Coordinates of C-alpha atoms in Angstrom, one line a residue:
M1 CA 60.2 -80.6 -73.0
K2 CA 57.3 -82.3 -71.2
Y3 CA 56.2 -80.1 -68.2
F4 CA 57.5 -82.5 -65.6
Y5 CA 61.2 -82.2 -66.7
Q6 CA 60.6 -78.3 -67.1
Q7 CA 59.5 -78.5 -63.2
L8 CA 62.2 -80.5 -62.3
V9 CA 64.9 -78.6 -64.2
G10 CA 63.6 -75.4 -62.7
F11 CA 63.5 -76.9 -59.2
L12 CA 66.9 -78.6 -59.7
S13 CA 68.4 -75.1 -60.9
V14 CA 67.0 -73.4 -58.0
V15 CA 68.2 -75.6 -55.3
L16 CA 71.6 -76.0 -57.0
V17 CA 72.6 -72.6 -57.3
S18 CA 71.1 -71.9 -53.9
V19 CA 73.2 -74.3 -52.4
V20 CA 76.7 -73.3 -54.4
V21 CA 75.8 -69.7 -53.6
C22 CA 75.1 -70.4 -49.7
G23 CA 78.3 -73.1 -49.6
L24 CA 80.4 -70.4 -51.1
L25 CA 79.3 -67.4 -48.9
F26 CA 79.5 -70.0 -46.1
Y27 CA 82.8 -71.2 -47.1
N28 CA 84.2 -67.7 -47.5
V29 CA 83.0 -66.4 -44.1
M30 CA 84.3 -69.7 -42.1
T31 CA 87.6 -69.2 -44.0
N32 CA 87.9 -65.4 -42.5
K33 CA 86.9 -67.0 -39.4
I34 CA 89.7 -69.2 -39.2
F35 CA 92.3 -66.6 -40.2
L36 CA 90.7 -64.4 -37.5
Q37 CA 90.6 -66.8 -34.8
R38 CA 94.3 -67.5 -35.4
S39 CA 95.3 -64.0 -35.5
Q40 CA 93.9 -63.6 -32.4
Q41 CA 95.4 -66.4 -31.0
L42 CA 98.6 -65.3 -32.0
F43 CA 98.1 -61.5 -30.8
G44 CA 97.2 -63.3 -27.7
Y45 CA 100.9 -64.6 -27.3
A46 CA 102.2 -61.8 -28.5
K47 CA 100.5 -59.5 -25.5
A48 CA 101.9 -62.2 -23.3
I49 CA 105.0 -61.9 -23.7
L50 CA 105.1 -58.5 -23.8
V51 CA 103.1 -57.9 -20.7
H52 CA 105.3 -60.5 -18.6
D53 CA 108.5 -59.0 -20.2
L54 CA 109.9 -62.6 -21.0
T55 CA 113.3 -63.0 -21.3
A56 CA 115.0 -65.5 -23.9
D57 CA 115.4 -68.3 -21.8
E58 CA 111.6 -67.7 -20.4
I59 CA 110.2 -67.6 -24.5
N60 CA 112.0 -70.4 -25.5
S61 CA 110.5 -72.5 -22.1
S62 CA 107.1 -70.9 -23.6
L63 CA 107.4 -72.4 -27.0
S64 CA 108.4 -75.9 -25.5
L65 CA 105.1 -76.0 -24.0
L66 CA 103.5 -74.8 -27.2
K67 CA 105.7 -77.1 -29.5
D68 CA 102.7 -78.9 -31.2
E69 CA 101.7 -75.2 -32.3
H70 CA 105.2 -75.1 -34.3
L71 CA 105.2 -71.5 -33.4
G72 CA 108.3 -68.9 -34.2
V73 CA 109.1 -65.7 -32.3
A74 CA 111.3 -63.3 -33.2
I75 CA 112.0 -59.7 -31.7
F76 CA 113.2 -57.0 -33.9
D77 CA 114.7 -53.7 -32.9
K78 CA 113.6 -49.9 -34.2
D79 CA 115.8 -50.4 -37.0
N80 CA 114.0 -53.6 -38.2
K81 CA 117.0 -55.7 -37.2
M82 CA 116.3 -59.0 -35.4
T83 CA 117.9 -59.3 -31.8
Y84 CA 116.2 -62.6 -31.0
P85 CA 116.8 -65.3 -31.5
A86 CA 120.4 -64.6 -31.8
T87 CA 122.3 -64.8 -34.8
V88 CA 125.4 -63.6 -36.1
L89 CA 123.4 -62.7 -39.3
N90 CA 122.0 -59.5 -40.3
V91 CA 118.3 -60.8 -40.6
K92 CA 115.8 -58.4 -41.3
S93 CA 112.2 -59.0 -41.3
S94 CA 110.1 -58.4 -45.1
L95 CA 107.9 -55.5 -44.1
T96 CA 107.6 -52.9 -46.2
D97 CA 108.3 -49.1 -45.3
D98 CA 104.8 -48.6 -45.2
E99 CA 104.0 -51.4 -42.7
L100 CA 107.2 -50.5 -40.7
Q101 CA 105.5 -47.0 -40.3
H102 CA 102.3 -48.7 -39.3
L103 CA 104.3 -50.4 -36.4
Q104 CA 105.7 -47.3 -35.3
D105 CA 102.3 -45.5 -35.2
G106 CA 101.5 -48.2 -32.8
S107 CA 99.2 -50.4 -34.9
A108 CA 99.8 -54.2 -35.8
V109 CA 100.7 -55.8 -39.1
N110 CA 97.9 -58.7 -39.0
M111 CA 98.6 -62.3 -40.6
K112 CA 101.4 -61.4 -43.4
Q113 CA 102.2 -64.5 -45.1
T114 CA 105.8 -65.2 -45.4
K115 CA 108.5 -68.2 -47.2
H116 CA 110.7 -68.6 -44.3
N117 CA 111.2 -68.5 -40.5
F118 CA 113.6 -66.2 -38.4
V119 CA 116.2 -68.9 -38.2
G120 CA 116.1 -69.4 -42.5
E121 CA 114.3 -72.1 -42.5
A122 CA 111.9 -72.0 -45.9
A123 CA 108.2 -72.7 -44.9
D124 CA 104.9 -71.3 -45.6
L125 CA 103.9 -69.1 -42.7
V126 CA 101.7 -66.6 -41.4
T127 CA 102.9 -64.1 -39.2
I128 CA 101.6 -61.2 -37.3
Y129 CA 103.6 -58.0 -35.9
Y130 CA 103.1 -56.5 -32.9
P131 CA 104.7 -52.8 -32.1
I132 CA 106.9 -53.2 -28.8
F133 CA 106.7 -49.7 -26.6
K134 CA 108.6 -48.7 -23.3
N135 CA 108.1 -45.6 -21.6
Q136 CA 105.9 -44.9 -24.5
T137 CA 108.6 -44.8 -27.0
Y138 CA 108.6 -47.1 -30.1
N139 CA 111.6 -49.7 -29.3
G140 CA 110.8 -52.5 -32.2
F141 CA 108.5 -54.9 -32.9
L142 CA 107.4 -58.7 -32.1
A143 CA 106.6 -61.2 -34.9
I144 CA 104.9 -64.6 -34.3
S145 CA 104.6 -67.0 -37.4
S146 CA 102.4 -69.9 -37.4
P147 CA 102.7 -72.6 -40.3
L148 CA 100.3 -72.0 -43.0
S149 CA 99.5 -76.0 -43.3
R150 CA 97.5 -75.8 -39.8
I151 CA 95.4 -73.0 -41.3
E152 CA 95.0 -74.9 -44.4
T153 CA 94.3 -78.0 -42.6
E154 CA 91.3 -76.8 -41.0
M155 CA 90.3 -75.0 -44.3
A156 CA 90.6 -78.5 -46.2
E157 CA 88.3 -79.8 -43.4
L158 CA 85.8 -77.3 -43.7
R159 CA 85.3 -77.7 -47.5
N160 CA 85.1 -81.1 -47.0
S161 CA 82.2 -80.5 -44.6
I162 CA 80.6 -78.1 -47.2
L163 CA 81.2 -80.6 -49.8
V164 CA 79.2 -83.4 -47.6
G165 CA 76.8 -80.6 -47.1
F166 CA 76.4 -79.8 -50.3
S167 CA 75.9 -83.5 -51.7
S168 CA 73.3 -84.3 -48.8
A169 CA 71.3 -80.6 -49.8
A170 CA 71.5 -81.8 -53.8
V171 CA 70.1 -85.2 -53.1
V172 CA 67.2 -84.1 -51.0
G173 CA 66.9 -81.1 -53.4
V174 CA 66.5 -83.8 -56.3
I175 CA 64.1 -86.1 -54.0
L176 CA 62.0 -82.8 -53.1
S177 CA 61.8 -81.6 -56.9
V178 CA 60.9 -84.7 -58.2
L179 CA 58.0 -85.2 -55.4
F180 CA 56.7 -81.7 -56.0
A181 CA 57.1 -81.6 -59.8
N182 CA 55.4 -85.2 -59.7
Y183 CA 52.7 -83.4 -57.3
Q184 CA 52.2 -80.5 -59.8
T185 CA 52.1 -83.0 -63.0
R186 CA 49.6 -84.9 -61.6
R187 CA 47.3 -81.8 -60.7
I188 CA 47.8 -80.8 -64.8
N189 CA 47.2 -84.6 -66.0
R190 CA 44.4 -84.3 -63.6
L191 CA 42.7 -81.5 -65.5
R192 CA 43.9 -82.5 -68.8
K193 CA 41.8 -85.7 -68.1
A194 CA 38.7 -83.9 -67.5
T195 CA 39.2 -81.6 -70.4
H196 CA 39.5 -84.9 -72.5
E197 CA 35.9 -85.5 -70.9
I198 CA 34.5 -82.3 -71.5
A199 CA 35.6 -83.0 -75.7
E200 CA 34.0 -86.1 -75.7
G201 CA 30.6 -84.2 -74.7
N202 CA 30.6 -85.5 -71.2
Y203 CA 29.5 -82.1 -69.2
D204 CA 28.5 -83.7 -65.8
I205 CA 32.5 -83.5 -64.2
S206 CA 33.4 -81.6 -61.3
L207 CA 37.0 -81.6 -59.9
P208 CA 37.9 -81.5 -56.2
T209 CA 39.7 -78.2 -55.3
Q210 CA 41.1 -77.0 -52.0
K211 CA 41.8 -73.1 -52.7
R212 CA 45.2 -72.7 -52.0
D213 CA 46.9 -71.3 -55.0
E214 CA 46.5 -70.3 -58.7
F215 CA 46.2 -74.2 -60.2
D216 CA 42.8 -74.5 -57.5
D217 CA 41.4 -71.1 -59.1
L218 CA 41.9 -72.5 -62.3
V219 CA 40.0 -75.7 -61.2
M220 CA 37.3 -73.7 -60.0
D221 CA 37.1 -71.8 -63.4
F222 CA 37.1 -75.3 -64.8
N223 CA 34.1 -76.5 -62.9
K224 CA 32.4 -73.5 -63.7
M225 CA 32.8 -74.1 -67.5
A226 CA 32.0 -77.5 -67.4
E227 CA 28.9 -76.6 -65.1
S228 CA 28.0 -73.7 -67.7
L229 CA 28.4 -76.0 -70.6
Q230 CA 26.2 -78.6 -68.8
K231 CA 23.6 -75.8 -68.5
S232 CA 24.0 -75.0 -72.1
E233 CA 23.8 -78.5 -73.5
Q234 CA 20.7 -78.8 -71.3
E235 CA 19.0 -75.5 -72.8
I236 CA 20.2 -76.7 -76.3
E237 CA 18.3 -80.1 -75.6
R238 CA 15.3 -78.0 -73.9
Q239 CA 15.3 -75.9 -77.3
E240 CA 15.6 -78.4 -79.5
N241 CA 12.3 -80.5 -77.7
L242 CA 11.1 -77.1 -77.8
R243 CA 11.3 -76.9 -81.7
R244 CA 10.1 -80.2 -82.5
Q245 CA 7.3 -79.6 -80.2
L246 CA 6.7 -76.3 -82.0
M247 CA 6.8 -78.2 -85.7
M248 CA 4.2 -80.5 -84.5
D249 CA 1.8 -78.2 -82.9
V250 CA 2.1 -75.9 -86.1
A251 CA 1.6 -78.9 -88.0
H252 CA -1.5 -79.8 -85.6
E253 CA -2.8 -76.4 -85.3
M254 CA -2.9 -76.0 -89.3
R255 CA -3.8 -79.7 -89.9
T256 CA -6.8 -79.4 -88.4
P257 CA -8.7 -76.4 -90.0
L258 CA -7.2 -77.3 -93.2
T259 CA -8.6 -80.9 -93.0
T260 CA -12.0 -79.3 -92.2
M261 CA -11.8 -76.9 -94.9
N262 CA -10.8 -79.4 -97.9
G263 CA -13.4 -82.0 -96.7
L264 CA -16.1 -79.0 -97.0
L265 CA -14.6 -77.7 -100.1
E266 CA -14.3 -81.1 -101.8
G267 CA -18.2 -81.8 -100.7
L268 CA -19.3 -78.5 -102.3
I269 CA -17.7 -79.1 -105.4
H270 CA -18.8 -82.7 -105.9
H271 CA -22.4 -81.5 -104.7
M272 CA -22.4 -83.7 -101.4
I273 CA -23.4 -81.1 -99.3
P274 CA -27.4 -80.7 -99.2
E275 CA -28.6 -76.8 -100.1
S276 CA -29.6 -76.8 -96.8
R277 CA -26.4 -77.1 -95.2
R278 CA -24.3 -75.1 -97.7
E279 CA -24.5 -71.6 -96.1
R280 CA -23.6 -73.7 -93.0
S281 CA -20.5 -75.2 -94.6
L282 CA -19.1 -71.8 -96.3
E283 CA -19.3 -70.5 -92.2
L284 CA -17.2 -72.9 -91.0
I285 CA -14.5 -72.7 -94.5
T286 CA -14.8 -68.9 -93.2
N287 CA -14.2 -69.3 -89.2
E288 CA -11.4 -72.1 -90.4
T289 CA -9.5 -69.4 -92.7
Q290 CA -9.9 -66.6 -89.5
R291 CA -8.4 -69.2 -87.5
L292 CA -5.1 -69.8 -89.8
I293 CA -4.8 -66.1 -90.4
R294 CA -5.2 -65.9 -86.5
L295 CA -2.5 -68.3 -86.2
V296 CA -0.1 -66.8 -88.6
N297 CA -0.8 -63.3 -86.9
E298 CA -0.1 -64.4 -83.4
N299 CA 3.3 -66.1 -84.3
L300 CA 4.3 -63.0 -86.8
D301 CA 3.1 -60.6 -84.2
Y302 CA 5.5 -62.8 -81.2
E303 CA 8.6 -62.4 -83.5
K304 CA 8.1 -58.7 -84.2
I305 CA 7.8 -58.2 -80.4
R306 CA 10.6 -60.4 -79.5
S307 CA 12.9 -58.9 -82.1
D308 CA 12.0 -55.3 -80.8
Q309 CA 10.6 -54.5 -84.4
I310 CA 7.0 -53.0 -82.8
V311 CA 7.3 -49.5 -81.4
L312 CA 5.4 -48.8 -78.1
V313 CA 3.6 -45.4 -78.0
K314 CA 3.4 -45.0 -74.4
Q315 CA 0.9 -42.5 -72.7
N316 CA -0.8 -41.9 -69.3
F317 CA -4.6 -43.3 -69.8
S318 CA -7.1 -44.0 -67.2
G319 CA -6.7 -47.9 -65.9
A320 CA -10.2 -48.0 -64.9
E321 CA -11.5 -47.8 -68.0
A322 CA -9.5 -49.7 -70.2
L323 CA -10.0 -52.6 -67.3
Q324 CA -13.9 -52.4 -67.7
N325 CA -13.2 -52.6 -71.7
V326 CA -11.6 -55.8 -71.0
V327 CA -14.3 -57.3 -68.5
D328 CA -17.0 -56.2 -71.2
Q329 CA -15.2 -57.2 -74.3
L330 CA -14.8 -60.9 -72.7
Q331 CA -17.9 -61.1 -70.7
E332 CA -20.1 -63.2 -73.2
L333 CA -16.9 -65.6 -73.4
A334 CA -16.9 -66.0 -69.5
K335 CA -20.6 -66.5 -69.4
N336 CA -20.2 -69.6 -71.8
K337 CA -18.2 -71.5 -69.2
G338 CA -20.7 -70.7 -66.6
N339 CA -17.4 -67.8 -65.0
D340 CA -18.1 -64.9 -63.5
L341 CA -16.0 -61.9 -64.4
R342 CA -15.6 -58.4 -62.9
C343 CA -13.0 -55.6 -62.3
E344 CA -12.3 -53.9 -59.0
C345 CA -10.2 -51.0 -59.1
P346 CA -10.3 -47.4 -58.0
E347 CA -11.8 -44.6 -61.0
D348 CA -8.3 -42.5 -60.6
F349 CA -6.4 -45.8 -61.4
T350 CA -4.1 -44.5 -64.2
V351 CA -1.7 -46.8 -66.2
Y352 CA 1.6 -45.7 -68.5
A353 CA 1.4 -48.0 -71.2
D354 CA 1.1 -48.6 -74.8
Y355 CA -2.8 -48.4 -74.9
D356 CA -3.8 -51.3 -77.3
R357 CA -0.5 -53.7 -76.2
F358 CA -1.8 -53.0 -72.8
I359 CA -5.3 -54.2 -74.0
Q360 CA -3.8 -56.7 -75.8
I361 CA -1.8 -58.2 -72.4
L362 CA -5.1 -58.1 -70.6
V363 CA -7.2 -59.8 -73.0
N364 CA -4.7 -62.6 -73.4
M365 CA -4.6 -63.1 -69.7
T366 CA -8.1 -63.1 -69.0
K367 CA -8.8 -65.4 -72.0
N368 CA -6.0 -67.6 -70.3
A369 CA -7.9 -67.6 -67.0
N370 CA -11.1 -68.2 -68.5
Q371 CA -10.0 -71.0 -70.6
F372 CA -8.6 -73.3 -67.1
T373 CA -11.7 -72.0 -65.0
D374 CA -15.1 -73.9 -64.7
K375 CA -18.1 -72.1 -63.2
G376 CA -15.5 -69.9 -61.2
H377 CA -14.8 -66.5 -60.3
I378 CA -12.6 -64.4 -62.4
L379 CA -11.3 -60.9 -60.7
I380 CA -9.3 -57.9 -62.4
K381 CA -8.1 -55.7 -59.7
G382 CA -5.8 -52.8 -60.5
W383 CA -4.4 -50.0 -58.0
N384 CA -1.1 -47.5 -58.4
E385 CA 1.6 -48.1 -56.1
D386 CA 4.2 -45.1 -56.1
S387 CA 4.5 -44.2 -59.7
N388 CA 3.7 -47.8 -60.7
A389 CA 0.6 -49.6 -62.2
I390 CA -0.2 -52.9 -60.6
V391 CA -2.9 -55.2 -62.1
Q392 CA -4.0 -58.5 -60.9
I393 CA -6.0 -61.5 -62.7
I394 CA -7.3 -63.7 -60.1
D395 CA -9.3 -67.1 -60.7
D396 CA -9.8 -70.2 -59.0
G397 CA -9.6 -72.5 -61.7
I398 CA -7.1 -75.6 -62.1
G399 CA -3.9 -73.6 -61.1
I400 CA -0.5 -74.4 -62.3
S401 CA 2.5 -76.7 -60.4
K402 CA 5.6 -75.1 -59.7
K403 CA 7.3 -76.9 -62.4
E404 CA 5.1 -75.6 -64.9
V405 CA 5.3 -72.2 -63.7
E406 CA 8.4 -71.1 -66.3
A407 CA 7.1 -73.1 -68.8
I408 CA 3.8 -71.4 -69.4
W409 CA 5.4 -68.7 -71.1
E410 CA 7.0 -70.9 -73.7
R411 CA 5.4 -70.7 -77.4
F412 CA 2.9 -73.2 -78.0
Y413 CA 3.3 -74.4 -74.4
K414 CA -0.1 -75.8 -73.1
A415 CA -0.5 -76.7 -68.9
D416 CA -3.3 -78.9 -69.7
V417 CA -4.1 -80.0 -73.3
S418 CA -7.1 -82.1 -72.5
R419 CA -9.0 -78.6 -71.6
K420 CA -7.6 -76.7 -74.7
S421 CA -10.4 -74.8 -75.8
T422 CA -11.0 -75.2 -79.8
K423 CA -12.4 -71.5 -80.1
Y424 CA -10.6 -69.2 -77.7
G425 CA -6.4 -69.6 -77.1
E426 CA -5.8 -72.5 -79.4
S427 CA -2.5 -71.5 -80.5
G428 CA -0.8 -71.8 -77.0
I429 CA 0.7 -68.7 -77.8
G430 CA -1.1 -66.0 -76.1
L431 CA 1.1 -66.4 -72.7
A432 CA 4.1 -66.2 -74.9
I433 CA 2.8 -62.4 -76.5
V434 CA 2.0 -61.3 -72.8
H435 CA 5.9 -62.0 -71.7
S436 CA 7.5 -60.2 -74.6
L437 CA 5.4 -57.5 -74.6
M438 CA 5.9 -57.3 -70.7
K439 CA 9.5 -57.0 -71.4
S440 CA 9.0 -54.4 -73.7
H441 CA 7.4 -52.3 -71.4
H442 CA 10.3 -53.2 -68.9
G443 CA 7.7 -54.5 -66.2
T444 CA 7.3 -57.8 -64.5
I445 CA 4.8 -60.5 -64.1
Q446 CA 4.8 -62.7 -60.6
T447 CA 2.9 -65.9 -60.7
D448 CA 1.3 -67.3 -57.5
S449 CA -0.4 -70.7 -58.0
E450 CA -1.9 -73.6 -56.3
L451 CA -3.3 -76.8 -58.1
G452 CA -6.8 -77.0 -57.7
K453 CA -7.3 -73.5 -56.0
G454 CA -6.1 -71.0 -58.6
T455 CA -4.0 -68.5 -60.1
T456 CA -3.1 -65.0 -59.2
F457 CA -0.9 -63.2 -61.9
T458 CA 0.4 -60.0 -60.8
L459 CA 1.9 -57.5 -63.8
T460 CA 3.7 -54.4 -62.7
F461 CA 3.6 -51.4 -65.3
P462 CA 6.6 -48.7 -64.3
G463 CA 5.4 -45.3 -64.3
K464 CA 6.7 -42.6 -66.8
Q465 CA 10.7 -42.1 -66.1
E466 CA 12.4 -38.5 -66.3
K467 CA 14.5 -39.4 -69.4
E468 CA 11.2 -40.5 -71.4

């Protein structure tokens, strides 16, 4: 069964059951009220007769005025014999001994149904019995009867009114149920249609929500899912582009030295290279071989770091000495590009890290700064802040755009291919290794850069924790 019909049946069931139950309760209440009103009316007549101590003629006169009421009045003595209206017959009431005792105790008997009136004519009646006391002595009782048909007529009118109300409520309930079920079904169909769009691969979809009920909560969750799928699709596409770029870059990086080595080897084999240039050719082959080995080692190193296959041996050491070692190691490289490389830090500057990996991080970062700086200044600063060690590499090179800040940590990414050095940083993997090593140290990297003005990298190495 479709959800629309399920909703419709559910709503109609609730409406109909509610209307029927309420109708029955209302009918029962109103029926009791009709009997109560008639009973109070008859008791009122009885009290009026007794209070005014009406004679038989006065009672007959009063009944003629109330002929439309079709009332019957009878008076019984204490022995349950009818004394009014006068008759030669020995007429007694149909009251039981308990009911007679009830009257003698001063309590009335309310709305007893009888099958005959007080003159012997058969009829369906309702009768009340009211005790008569004179000088606080029980002297009989007064009986007043009314046709049951009068009450039945009022009850029939009440049933007809309830039936009309029931029918009207049922019609309105059906209409409202159809409208509400259709409204809910439309909301589900809208979500279903959007789900089909997702299944077809269209993740750029968002449904409006009013934040009113669980359906809107479901729509909000759906929108979040669609947004996540869209981001995942974009990330998959980006990763696929990176994979293709990676394959092209690896092929390019390996093709250049392999082509050079192949040409030199063929020249040597076929004696096409003069004797005076043989030594230089062998030197070039060695350099290109080392370049290939470095490329392979860097990729292996990167994968080991990413898969947590390296073990860091952390220790406290002199940061000032380590920074000076990096400057001494790369000073010649900086001079070749006309750059001024120096370090600046207090003598008591200390770092808690793996010493070899710390040097590797600083070397890669400094090489990167040197690669994109010409005839400028490169400054390595270090200081302690609380228990952390802060290191900054500051250059006044070409800078990095905001768009490229996140991408520079990708493997083989090159911010400016035209400025790529063929001797240093040729693999494009140095910053990716730095990023992974900083993660392994639970450290952070902050990049502040402006195109044409330079870049500042801030590396934060956390201090030794108690649990370590």
